[in-house]
C-alpha positions as a printed NumPy array, in Angstrom:
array([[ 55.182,  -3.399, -10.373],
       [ 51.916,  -1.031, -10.715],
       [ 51.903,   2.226,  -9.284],
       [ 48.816,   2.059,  -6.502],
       [ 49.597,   5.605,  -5.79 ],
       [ 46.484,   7.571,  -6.951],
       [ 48.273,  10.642,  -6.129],
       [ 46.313,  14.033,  -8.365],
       [ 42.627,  12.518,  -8.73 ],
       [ 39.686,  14.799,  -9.486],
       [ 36.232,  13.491,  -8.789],
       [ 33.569,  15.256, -11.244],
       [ 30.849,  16.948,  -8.811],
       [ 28.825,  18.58 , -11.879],
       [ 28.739,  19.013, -15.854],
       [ 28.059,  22.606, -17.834],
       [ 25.374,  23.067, -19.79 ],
       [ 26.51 ,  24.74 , -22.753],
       [ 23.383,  25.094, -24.799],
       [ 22.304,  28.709, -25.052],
       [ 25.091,  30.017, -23.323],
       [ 26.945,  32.18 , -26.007],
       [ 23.391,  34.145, -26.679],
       [ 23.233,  36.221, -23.043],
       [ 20.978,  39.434, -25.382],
       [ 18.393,  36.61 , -25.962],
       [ 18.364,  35.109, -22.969],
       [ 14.596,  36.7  , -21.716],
       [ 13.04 ,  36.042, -25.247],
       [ 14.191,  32.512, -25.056],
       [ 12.552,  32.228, -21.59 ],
       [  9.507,  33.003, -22.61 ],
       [  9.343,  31.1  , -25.663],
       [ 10.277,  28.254, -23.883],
       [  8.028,  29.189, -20.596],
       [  4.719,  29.674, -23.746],
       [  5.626,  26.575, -25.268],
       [  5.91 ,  24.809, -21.747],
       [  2.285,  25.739, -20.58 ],
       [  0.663,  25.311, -23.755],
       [  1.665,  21.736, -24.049],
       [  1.155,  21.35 , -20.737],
       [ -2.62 ,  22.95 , -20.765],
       [ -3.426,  21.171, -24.289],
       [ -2.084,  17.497, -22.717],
       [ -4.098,  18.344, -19.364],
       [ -7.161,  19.161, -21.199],
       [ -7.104,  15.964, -23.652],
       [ -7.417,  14.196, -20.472],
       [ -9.714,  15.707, -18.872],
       [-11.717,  15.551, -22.242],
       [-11.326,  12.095, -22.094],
       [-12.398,  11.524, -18.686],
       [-15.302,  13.586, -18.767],
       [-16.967,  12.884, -22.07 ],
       [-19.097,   9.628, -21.327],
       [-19.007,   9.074, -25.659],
       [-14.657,   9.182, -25.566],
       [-14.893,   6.547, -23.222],
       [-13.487,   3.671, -25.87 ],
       [ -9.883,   2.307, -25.351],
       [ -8.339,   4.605, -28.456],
       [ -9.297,   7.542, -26.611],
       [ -8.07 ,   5.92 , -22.7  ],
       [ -4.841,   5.088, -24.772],
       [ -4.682,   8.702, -26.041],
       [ -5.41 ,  10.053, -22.622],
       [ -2.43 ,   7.872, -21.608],
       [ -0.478,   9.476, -23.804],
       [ -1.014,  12.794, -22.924],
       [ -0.398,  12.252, -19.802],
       [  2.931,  10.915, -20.506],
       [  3.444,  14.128, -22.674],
       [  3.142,  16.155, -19.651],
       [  5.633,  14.038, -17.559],
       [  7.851,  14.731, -20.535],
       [  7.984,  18.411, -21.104],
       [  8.228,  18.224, -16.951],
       [ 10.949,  16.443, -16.996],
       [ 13.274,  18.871, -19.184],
       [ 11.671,  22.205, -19.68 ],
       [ 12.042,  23.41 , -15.613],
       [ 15.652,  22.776, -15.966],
       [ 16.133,  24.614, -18.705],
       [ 13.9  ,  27.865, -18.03 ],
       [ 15.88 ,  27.731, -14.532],
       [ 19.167,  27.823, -16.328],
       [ 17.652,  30.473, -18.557],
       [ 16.579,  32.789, -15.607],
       [ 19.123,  32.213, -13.082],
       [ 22.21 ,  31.912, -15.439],
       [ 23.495,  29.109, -13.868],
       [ 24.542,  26.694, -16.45 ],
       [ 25.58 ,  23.725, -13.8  ],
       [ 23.795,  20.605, -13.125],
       [ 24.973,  18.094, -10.447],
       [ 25.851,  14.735, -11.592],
       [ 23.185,  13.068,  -9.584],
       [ 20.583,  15.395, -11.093],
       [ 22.049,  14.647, -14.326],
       [ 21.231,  11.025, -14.068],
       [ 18.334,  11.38 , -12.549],
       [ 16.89 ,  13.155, -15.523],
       [ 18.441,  10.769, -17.688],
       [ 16.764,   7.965, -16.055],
       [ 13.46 ,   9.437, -15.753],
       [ 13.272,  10.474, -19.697],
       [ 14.89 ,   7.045, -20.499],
       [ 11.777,   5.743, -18.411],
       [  9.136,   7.431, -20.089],
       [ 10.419,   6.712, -23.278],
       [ 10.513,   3.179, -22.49 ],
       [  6.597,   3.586, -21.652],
       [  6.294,   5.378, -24.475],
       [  6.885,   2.257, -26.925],
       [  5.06 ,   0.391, -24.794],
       [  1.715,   2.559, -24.53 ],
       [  2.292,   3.167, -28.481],
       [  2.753,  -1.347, -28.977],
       [ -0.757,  -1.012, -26.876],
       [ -2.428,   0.905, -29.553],
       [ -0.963,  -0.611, -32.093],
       [ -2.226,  -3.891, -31.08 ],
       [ -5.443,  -2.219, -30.706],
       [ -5.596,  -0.668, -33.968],
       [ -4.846,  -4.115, -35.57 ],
       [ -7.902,  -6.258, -33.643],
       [-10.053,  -3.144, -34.241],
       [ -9.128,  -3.441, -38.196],
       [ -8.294,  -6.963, -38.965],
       [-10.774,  -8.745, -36.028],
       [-13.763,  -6.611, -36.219],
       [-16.406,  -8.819, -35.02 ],
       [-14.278,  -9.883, -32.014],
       [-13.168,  -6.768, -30.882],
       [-15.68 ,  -5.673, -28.371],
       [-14.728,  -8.928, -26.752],
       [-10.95 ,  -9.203, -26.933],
       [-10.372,  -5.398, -25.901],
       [-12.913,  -5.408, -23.143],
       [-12.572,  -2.519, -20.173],
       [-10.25 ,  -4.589, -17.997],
       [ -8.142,  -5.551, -20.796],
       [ -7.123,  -2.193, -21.758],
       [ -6.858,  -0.8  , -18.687],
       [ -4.478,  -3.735, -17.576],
       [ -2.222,  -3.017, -21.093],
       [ -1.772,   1.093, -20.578],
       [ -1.397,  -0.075, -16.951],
       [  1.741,  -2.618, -18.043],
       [  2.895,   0.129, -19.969],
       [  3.487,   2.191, -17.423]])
């Protein structure tokens, strides 16, 4: 016969981040590398797009797909980097399990749009190179707004 007594059971609550933890001396120069490289992505990524949308001439799907894809860059580095710079700054090298997998799930997201978007511009790349004279009517507006839109 089993033994349905549970009896001792621990539930994990939240996991230890172990990363720069045996480095405490470097802790503030690590912050603000991190913190540098943090808003100059994000700055560089925000101003491809709004490059993008204000320049009437970048207004061609290689450049809406690249737009895309800054964008996405930024969700990236927002998705990680506060977490870490907190942990940095505060010391506190917990994260909840729910937080965990939230994070997990939102990077495993945008690296599932990620493959998309970059199948998008690979697709068209290859009508742009191996269709030339039918390009400007198989990757029309619509049609490239609707494929970065799918991606996402």
């Amino acid at each position: 016969m089993a033994d349905t007594d549970w009896g001792n059971q621990t539930s994990i609550t939240e996991f230890i981040l172990l990363g720069f933890g045996n480095l405490p001396q470097l802790q503030v120069l690590l912050f603000l590398l991190f913190l540098v490289i943090y808003i100059v992505t994000t700055a560089g990524n925000i101003l491809v797009v709004a490059l993008v949308v204000a320049d009437q001439h970048l207004h061609t799907p290689m450049y809406f797909f690249l737009g895309n894809l800054s964008c996405l860059e930024t969700c990236y580095t927002s998705t990680l980097l506060p977490r870490m710079l907190a942990s940095l700054v505060t010391g506190d090298r917990t994260i909840s399990v729910s937080g965990c997998v939230a994070q997990l799930d939102f990077f495993g997201s945008l690296v599932a749009v990620e493959c998309c978007l970059l199948s998008v511009m690979f697709y068209d790349q290859y009508l742009e190179i191996c269709k030339p004279l039918h390009y400007a009517a198989l990757m029309n507006g619509r049609l490239h707004f609707w494929l970065a839109a799918g991606s996402w």
